mmCIF file of C-alpha atoms and ligand atoms in Angstrom:
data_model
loop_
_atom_site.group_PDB
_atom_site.id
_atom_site.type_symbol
_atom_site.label_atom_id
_atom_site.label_comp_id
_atom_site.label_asym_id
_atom_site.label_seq_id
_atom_site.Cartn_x
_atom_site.Cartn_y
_atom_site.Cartn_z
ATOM 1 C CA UNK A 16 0.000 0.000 0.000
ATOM 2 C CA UNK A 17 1.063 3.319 -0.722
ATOM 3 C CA UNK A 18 1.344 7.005 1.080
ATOM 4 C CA UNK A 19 1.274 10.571 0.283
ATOM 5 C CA UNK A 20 3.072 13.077 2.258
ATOM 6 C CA UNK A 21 1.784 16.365 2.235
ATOM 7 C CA UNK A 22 5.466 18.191 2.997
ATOM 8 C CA UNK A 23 5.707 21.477 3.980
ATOM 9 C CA UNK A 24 9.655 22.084 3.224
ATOM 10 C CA UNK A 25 10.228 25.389 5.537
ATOM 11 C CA UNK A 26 11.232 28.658 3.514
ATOM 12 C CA UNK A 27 14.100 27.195 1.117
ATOM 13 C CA UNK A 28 17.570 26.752 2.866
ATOM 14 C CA UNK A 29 17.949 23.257 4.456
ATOM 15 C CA UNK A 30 18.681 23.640 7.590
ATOM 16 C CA UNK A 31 15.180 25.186 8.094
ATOM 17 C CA UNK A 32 13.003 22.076 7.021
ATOM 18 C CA UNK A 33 12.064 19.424 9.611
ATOM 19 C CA UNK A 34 13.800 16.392 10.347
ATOM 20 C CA UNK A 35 10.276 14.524 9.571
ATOM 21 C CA UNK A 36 10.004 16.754 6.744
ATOM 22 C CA UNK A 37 13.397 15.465 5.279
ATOM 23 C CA UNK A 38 12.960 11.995 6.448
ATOM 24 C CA UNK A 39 9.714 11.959 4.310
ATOM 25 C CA UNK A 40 11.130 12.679 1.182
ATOM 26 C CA UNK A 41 14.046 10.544 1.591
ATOM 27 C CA UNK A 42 11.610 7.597 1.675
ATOM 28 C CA UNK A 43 9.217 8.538 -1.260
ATOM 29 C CA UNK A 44 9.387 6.843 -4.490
ATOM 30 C CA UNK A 45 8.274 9.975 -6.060
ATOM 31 C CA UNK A 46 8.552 13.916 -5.440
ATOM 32 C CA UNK A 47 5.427 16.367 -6.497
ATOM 33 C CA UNK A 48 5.982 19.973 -6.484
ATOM 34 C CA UNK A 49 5.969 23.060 -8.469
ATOM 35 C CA UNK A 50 9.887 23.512 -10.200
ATOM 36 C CA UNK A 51 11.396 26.487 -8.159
ATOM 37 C CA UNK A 52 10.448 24.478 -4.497
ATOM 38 C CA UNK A 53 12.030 21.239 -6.341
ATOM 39 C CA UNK A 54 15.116 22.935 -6.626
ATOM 40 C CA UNK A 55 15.547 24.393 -2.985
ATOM 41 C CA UNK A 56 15.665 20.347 -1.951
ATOM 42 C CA UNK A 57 17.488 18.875 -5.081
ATOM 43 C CA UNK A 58 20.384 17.769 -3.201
ATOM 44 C CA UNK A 59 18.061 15.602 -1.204
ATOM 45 C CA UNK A 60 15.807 14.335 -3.745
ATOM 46 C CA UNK A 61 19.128 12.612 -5.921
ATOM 47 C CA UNK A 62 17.646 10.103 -8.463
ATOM 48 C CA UNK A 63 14.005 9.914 -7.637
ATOM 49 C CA UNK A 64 11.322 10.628 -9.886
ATOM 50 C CA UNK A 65 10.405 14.179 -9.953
ATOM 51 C CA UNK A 66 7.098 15.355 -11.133
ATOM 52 C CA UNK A 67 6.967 18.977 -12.038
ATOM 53 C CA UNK A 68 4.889 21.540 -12.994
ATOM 54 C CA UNK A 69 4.345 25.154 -13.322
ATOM 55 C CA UNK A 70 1.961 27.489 -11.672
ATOM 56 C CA UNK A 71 -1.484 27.405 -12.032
ATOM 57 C CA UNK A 72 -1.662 23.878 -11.865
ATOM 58 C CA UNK A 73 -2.394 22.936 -8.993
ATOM 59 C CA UNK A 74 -5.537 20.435 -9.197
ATOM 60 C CA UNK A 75 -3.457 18.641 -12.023
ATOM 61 C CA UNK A 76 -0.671 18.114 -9.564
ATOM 62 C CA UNK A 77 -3.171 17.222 -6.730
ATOM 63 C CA UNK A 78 -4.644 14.616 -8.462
ATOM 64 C CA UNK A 79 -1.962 12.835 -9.757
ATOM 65 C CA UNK A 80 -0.129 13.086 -6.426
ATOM 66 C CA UNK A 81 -3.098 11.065 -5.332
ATOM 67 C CA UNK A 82 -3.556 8.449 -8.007
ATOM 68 C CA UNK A 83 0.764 7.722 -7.500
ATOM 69 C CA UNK A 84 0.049 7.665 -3.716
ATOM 70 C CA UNK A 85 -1.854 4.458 -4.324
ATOM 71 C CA UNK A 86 0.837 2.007 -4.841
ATOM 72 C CA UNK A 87 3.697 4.470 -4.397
ATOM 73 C CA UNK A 88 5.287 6.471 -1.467
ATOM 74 C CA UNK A 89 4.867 9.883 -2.694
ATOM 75 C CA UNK A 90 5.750 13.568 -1.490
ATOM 76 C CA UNK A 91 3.677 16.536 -2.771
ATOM 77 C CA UNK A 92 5.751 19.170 -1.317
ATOM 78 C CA UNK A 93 4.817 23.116 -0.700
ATOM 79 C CA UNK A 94 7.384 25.619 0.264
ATOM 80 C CA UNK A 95 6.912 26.927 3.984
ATOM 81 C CA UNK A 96 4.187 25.119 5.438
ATOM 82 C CA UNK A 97 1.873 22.829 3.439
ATOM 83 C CA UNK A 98 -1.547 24.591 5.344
ATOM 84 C CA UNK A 99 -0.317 27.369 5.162
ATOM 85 C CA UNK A 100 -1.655 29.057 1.500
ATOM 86 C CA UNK A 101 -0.307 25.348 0.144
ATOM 87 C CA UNK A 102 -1.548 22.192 -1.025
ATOM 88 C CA UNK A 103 -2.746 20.108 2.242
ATOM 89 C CA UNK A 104 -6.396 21.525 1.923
ATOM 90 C CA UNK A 105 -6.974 20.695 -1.589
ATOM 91 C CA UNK A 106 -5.459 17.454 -1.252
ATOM 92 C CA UNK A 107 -7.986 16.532 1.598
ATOM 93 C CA UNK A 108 -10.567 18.043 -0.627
ATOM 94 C CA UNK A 109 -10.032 15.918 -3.147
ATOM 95 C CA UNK A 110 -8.619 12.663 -0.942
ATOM 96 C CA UNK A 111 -10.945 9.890 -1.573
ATOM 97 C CA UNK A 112 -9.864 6.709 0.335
ATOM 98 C CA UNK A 113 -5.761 7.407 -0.106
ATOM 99 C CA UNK A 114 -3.551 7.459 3.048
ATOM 100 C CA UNK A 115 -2.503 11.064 3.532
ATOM 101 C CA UNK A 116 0.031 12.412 6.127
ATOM 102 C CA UNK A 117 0.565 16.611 6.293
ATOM 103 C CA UNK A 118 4.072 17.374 7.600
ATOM 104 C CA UNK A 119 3.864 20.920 8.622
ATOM 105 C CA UNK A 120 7.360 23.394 8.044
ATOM 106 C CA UNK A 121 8.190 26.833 8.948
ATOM 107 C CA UNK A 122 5.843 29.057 7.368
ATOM 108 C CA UNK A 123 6.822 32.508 5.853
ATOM 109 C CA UNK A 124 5.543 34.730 8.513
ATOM 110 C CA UNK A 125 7.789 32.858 10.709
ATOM 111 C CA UNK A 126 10.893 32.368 8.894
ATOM 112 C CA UNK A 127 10.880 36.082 8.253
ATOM 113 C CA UNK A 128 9.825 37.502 11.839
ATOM 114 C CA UNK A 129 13.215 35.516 13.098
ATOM 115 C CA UNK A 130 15.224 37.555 10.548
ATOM 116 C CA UNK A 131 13.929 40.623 11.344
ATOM 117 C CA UNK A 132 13.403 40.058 15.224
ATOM 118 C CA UNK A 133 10.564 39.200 17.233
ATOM 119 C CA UNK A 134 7.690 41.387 15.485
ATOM 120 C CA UNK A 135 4.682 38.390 16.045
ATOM 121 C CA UNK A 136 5.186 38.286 19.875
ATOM 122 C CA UNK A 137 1.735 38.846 20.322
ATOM 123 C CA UNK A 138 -1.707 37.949 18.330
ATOM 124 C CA UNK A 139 -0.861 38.125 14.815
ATOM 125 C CA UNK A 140 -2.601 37.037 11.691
ATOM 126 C CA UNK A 141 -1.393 36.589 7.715
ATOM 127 C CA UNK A 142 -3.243 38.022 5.075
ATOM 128 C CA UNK A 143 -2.537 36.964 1.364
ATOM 129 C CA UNK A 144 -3.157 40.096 -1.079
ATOM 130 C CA UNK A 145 -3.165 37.016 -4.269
ATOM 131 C CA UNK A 146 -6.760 37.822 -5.431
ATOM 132 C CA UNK A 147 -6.741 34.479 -7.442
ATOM 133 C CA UNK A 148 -8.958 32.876 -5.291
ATOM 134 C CA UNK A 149 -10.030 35.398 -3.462
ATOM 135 C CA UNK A 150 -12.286 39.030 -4.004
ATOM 136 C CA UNK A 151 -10.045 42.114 -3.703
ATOM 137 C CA UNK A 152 -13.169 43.307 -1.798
ATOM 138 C CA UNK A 153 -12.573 40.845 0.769
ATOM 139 C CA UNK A 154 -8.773 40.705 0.998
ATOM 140 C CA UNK A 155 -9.434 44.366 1.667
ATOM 141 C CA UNK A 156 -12.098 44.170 4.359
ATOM 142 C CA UNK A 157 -10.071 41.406 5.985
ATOM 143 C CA UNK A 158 -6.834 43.597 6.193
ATOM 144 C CA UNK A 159 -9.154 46.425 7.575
ATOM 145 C CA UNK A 160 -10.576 44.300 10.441
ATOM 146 C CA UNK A 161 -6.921 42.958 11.766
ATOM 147 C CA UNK A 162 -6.038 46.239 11.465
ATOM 148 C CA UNK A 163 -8.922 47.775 13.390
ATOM 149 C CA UNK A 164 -8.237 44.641 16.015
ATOM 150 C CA UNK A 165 -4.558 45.530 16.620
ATOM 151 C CA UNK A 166 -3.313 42.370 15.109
ATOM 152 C CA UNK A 167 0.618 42.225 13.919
ATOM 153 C CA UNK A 168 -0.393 41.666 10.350
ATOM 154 C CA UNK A 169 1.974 39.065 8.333
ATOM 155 C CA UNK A 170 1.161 39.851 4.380
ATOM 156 C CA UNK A 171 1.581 37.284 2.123
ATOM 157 C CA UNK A 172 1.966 37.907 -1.940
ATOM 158 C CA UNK A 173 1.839 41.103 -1.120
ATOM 159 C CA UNK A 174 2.732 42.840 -4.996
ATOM 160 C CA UNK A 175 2.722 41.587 -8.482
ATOM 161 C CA UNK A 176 2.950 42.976 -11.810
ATOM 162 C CA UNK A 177 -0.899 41.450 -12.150
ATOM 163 C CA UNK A 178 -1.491 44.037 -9.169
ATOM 164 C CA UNK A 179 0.486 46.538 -8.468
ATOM 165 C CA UNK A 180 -1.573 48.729 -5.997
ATOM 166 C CA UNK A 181 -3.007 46.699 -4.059
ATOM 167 C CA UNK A 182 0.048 46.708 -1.131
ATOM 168 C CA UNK A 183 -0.225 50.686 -1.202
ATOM 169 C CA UNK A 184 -3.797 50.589 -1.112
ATOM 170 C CA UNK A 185 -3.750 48.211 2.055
ATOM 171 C CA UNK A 186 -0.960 49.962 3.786
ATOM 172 C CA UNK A 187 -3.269 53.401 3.495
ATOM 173 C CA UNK A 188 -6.191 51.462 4.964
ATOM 174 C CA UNK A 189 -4.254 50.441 7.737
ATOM 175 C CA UNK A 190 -2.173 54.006 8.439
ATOM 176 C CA UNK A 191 -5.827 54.451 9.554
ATOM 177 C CA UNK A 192 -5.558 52.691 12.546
ATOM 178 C CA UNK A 193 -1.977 52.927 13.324
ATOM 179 C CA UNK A 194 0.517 55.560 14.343
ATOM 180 C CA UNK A 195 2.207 56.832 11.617
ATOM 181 C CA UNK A 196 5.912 54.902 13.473
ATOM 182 C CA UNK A 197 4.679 51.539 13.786
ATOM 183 C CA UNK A 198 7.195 49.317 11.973
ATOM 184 C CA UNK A 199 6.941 47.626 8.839
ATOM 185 C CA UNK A 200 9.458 45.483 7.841
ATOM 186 C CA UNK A 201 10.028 43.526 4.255
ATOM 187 C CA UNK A 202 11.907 40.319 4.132
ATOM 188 C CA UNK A 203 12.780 38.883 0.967
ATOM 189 C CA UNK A 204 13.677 35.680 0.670
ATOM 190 C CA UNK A 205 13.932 34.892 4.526
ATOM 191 C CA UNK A 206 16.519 32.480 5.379
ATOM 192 C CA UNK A 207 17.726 31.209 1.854
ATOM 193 C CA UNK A 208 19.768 32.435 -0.927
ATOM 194 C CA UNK A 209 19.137 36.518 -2.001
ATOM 195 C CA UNK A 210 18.089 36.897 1.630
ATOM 196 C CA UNK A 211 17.387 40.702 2.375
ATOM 197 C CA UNK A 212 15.005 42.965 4.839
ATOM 198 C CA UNK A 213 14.450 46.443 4.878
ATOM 199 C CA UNK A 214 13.251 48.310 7.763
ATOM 200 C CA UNK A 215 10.519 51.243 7.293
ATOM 201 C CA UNK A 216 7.847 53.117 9.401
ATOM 202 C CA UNK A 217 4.561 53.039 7.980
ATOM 203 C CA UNK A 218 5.218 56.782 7.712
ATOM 204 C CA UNK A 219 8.269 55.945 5.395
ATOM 205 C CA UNK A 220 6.986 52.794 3.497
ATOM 206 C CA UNK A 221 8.314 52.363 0.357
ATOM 207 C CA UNK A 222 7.589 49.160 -1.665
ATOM 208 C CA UNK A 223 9.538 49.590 -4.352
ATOM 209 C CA UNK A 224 11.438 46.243 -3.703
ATOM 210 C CA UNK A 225 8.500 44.396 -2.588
ATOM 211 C CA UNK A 226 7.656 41.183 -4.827
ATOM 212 C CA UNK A 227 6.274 37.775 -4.434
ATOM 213 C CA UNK A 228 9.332 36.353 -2.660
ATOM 214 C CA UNK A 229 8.706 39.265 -0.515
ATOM 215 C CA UNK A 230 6.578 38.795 2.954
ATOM 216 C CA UNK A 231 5.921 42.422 4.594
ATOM 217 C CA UNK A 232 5.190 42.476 8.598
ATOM 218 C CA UNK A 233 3.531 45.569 9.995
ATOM 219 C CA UNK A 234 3.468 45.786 13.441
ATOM 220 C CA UNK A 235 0.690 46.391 16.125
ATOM 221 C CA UNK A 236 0.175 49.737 18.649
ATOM 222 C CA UNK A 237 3.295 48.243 20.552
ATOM 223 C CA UNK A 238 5.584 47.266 18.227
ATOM 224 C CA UNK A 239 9.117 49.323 18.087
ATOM 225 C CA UNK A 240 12.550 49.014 16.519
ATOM 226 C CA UNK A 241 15.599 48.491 19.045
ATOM 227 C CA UNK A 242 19.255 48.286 18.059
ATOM 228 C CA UNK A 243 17.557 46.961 14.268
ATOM 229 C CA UNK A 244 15.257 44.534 15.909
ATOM 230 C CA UNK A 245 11.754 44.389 14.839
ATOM 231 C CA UNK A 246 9.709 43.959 18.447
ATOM 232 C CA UNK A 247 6.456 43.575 19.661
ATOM 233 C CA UNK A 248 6.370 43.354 23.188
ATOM 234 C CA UNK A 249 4.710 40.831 25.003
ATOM 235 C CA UNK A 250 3.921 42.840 28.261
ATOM 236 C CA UNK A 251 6.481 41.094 30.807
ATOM 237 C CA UNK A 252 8.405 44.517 31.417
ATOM 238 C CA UNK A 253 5.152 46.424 32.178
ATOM 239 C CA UNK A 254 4.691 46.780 36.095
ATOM 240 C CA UNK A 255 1.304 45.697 37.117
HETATM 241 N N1 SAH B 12 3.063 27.828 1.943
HETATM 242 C C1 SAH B 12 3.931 28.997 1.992
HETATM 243 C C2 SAH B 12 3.261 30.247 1.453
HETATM 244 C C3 SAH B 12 2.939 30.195 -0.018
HETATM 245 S S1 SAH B 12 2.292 31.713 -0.608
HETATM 246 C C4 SAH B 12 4.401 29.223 3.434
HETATM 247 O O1 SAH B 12 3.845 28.639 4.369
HETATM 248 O O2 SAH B 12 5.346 30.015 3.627
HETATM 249 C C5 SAH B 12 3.746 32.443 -1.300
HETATM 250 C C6 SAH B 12 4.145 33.674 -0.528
HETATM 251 O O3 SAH B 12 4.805 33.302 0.674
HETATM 252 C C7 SAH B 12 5.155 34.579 -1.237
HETATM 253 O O4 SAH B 12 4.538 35.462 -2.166
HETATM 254 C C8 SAH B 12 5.767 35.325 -0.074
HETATM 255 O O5 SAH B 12 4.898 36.359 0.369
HETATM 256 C C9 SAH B 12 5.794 34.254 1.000
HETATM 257 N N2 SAH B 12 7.108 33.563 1.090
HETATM 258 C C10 SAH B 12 7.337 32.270 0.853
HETATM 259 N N3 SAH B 12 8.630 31.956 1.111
HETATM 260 C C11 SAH B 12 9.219 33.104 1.535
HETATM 261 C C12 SAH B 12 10.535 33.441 1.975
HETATM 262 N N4 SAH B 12 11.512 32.523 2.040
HETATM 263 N N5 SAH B 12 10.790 34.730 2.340
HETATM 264 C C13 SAH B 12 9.814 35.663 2.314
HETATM 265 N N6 SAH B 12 8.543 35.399 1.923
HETATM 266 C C14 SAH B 12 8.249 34.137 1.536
#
């Protein structure tokens, strides 16, 4: 009988994906995953089959992960983690009878907060700005509610050429309910090759260099830079 793994392989360098994570794909037969996340774990995969395919095709590569998982030990991998804007719910959505195991990795949010600092100390949420699958209506109403709620807001796709606005457009809705220093930081490819952050204020903003290997944190009513670091406090120093 066989198994699919539903892998989520941390942000891209290595040493950031789970030993269960790593111990999965050793043991598959077969490796599922869209090309650039393939070749952040080539050096692991070696001679196994590889199954690639671009973007967009998602259900394709769902469903044949599946049918392979039948007689096969399979890994349908996602970069970060695989619930996290990845493939583990449409798997399960389209799972019939197969024997499916989610590995979860270090999501985005994560693996760029640690590069920065500690910026999602306290309740945070993430908020993709792709409007593929969702209504810009909605993306927006959702970014105005976190930001109405004092969440530390984690934005995921946050610009493409499809849509270039939409980060400056969210940023104004939420200068409306933060103070004009709260810190915003953008981390580009967070803890694997091209690595780079810049720190702003939502006051100074500037996404020129934001893209979609970009994730942008924007702090809560607390948050502050120290000595570089991005933090939100958590409340221990506060007398009571
Ligand atoms: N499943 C992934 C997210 C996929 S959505 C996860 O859990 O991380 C793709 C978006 O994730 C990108 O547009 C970017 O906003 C973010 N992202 C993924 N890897 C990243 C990295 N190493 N550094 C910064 N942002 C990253």
């Amino acid at each position: 009988m066989g198994k699919l793994y539903v892998v989520g392989i941390g942000p891209g360098g290595l040493d950031y994906m789970t030993i269960k994570a790593k111990k999965a794909i050793e043991e598959s037969d077969i490796i599922v995953g869209y090309k650039t996340y393939i070749k952040f774990i080539e050096s692991i995969i070696q001679d196994k089959e590889v199954i690639s395919t671009g973007m967009g095709k998602e259900k394709e590569r769902c469903v044949k992960a599946l049918e392979l998982s039948k007689d096969k030990i399979v890994s349908i991998i996602s970069s970060g983690d695989a619930g996290v804007y990845g493939m583990a719910g449409l798997i399960l959505e389209l799972r019939k009878d197969e024997n499916v195991e989610i590995i979860p990795g270090v999501t985005a949010s994560l693996a760029s907060a640690s590069v920065v600092g500690a910026p999602l100390m306290h309740d945070n949420c993430n908020i993709s700005l792709s409007d593929l699958m969702t209504p810009y209506n909605l993306i927006k109403d959702r970014v105005e509610y976190a930001s109405k709620g004092d969440f530390i807001i984690s934005l995921y796709n946050p610009k493409s050429k499809g849509r270039p606005h939409y980060l400056k457009e969210c940023m104004d809705i939420i200068k409306k309910y933060r103070k004009g220093n709260t810190p915003v930081a953008v981390v580009k490819n967070a803890l694997r090759d091209g690595e780079s952050t810049e720190i702003f204020t939502l006051e100074t903003f500037k996404d020129d260099n934001v893209d979609m290997f970009s994730t942008v944190i924007i702090g809560n009513s607390e948050s502050y830079i120290k000595d570089g670091f991005f933090i939100t406090p958590r409340g221990y120093l506060i007398n009571k």
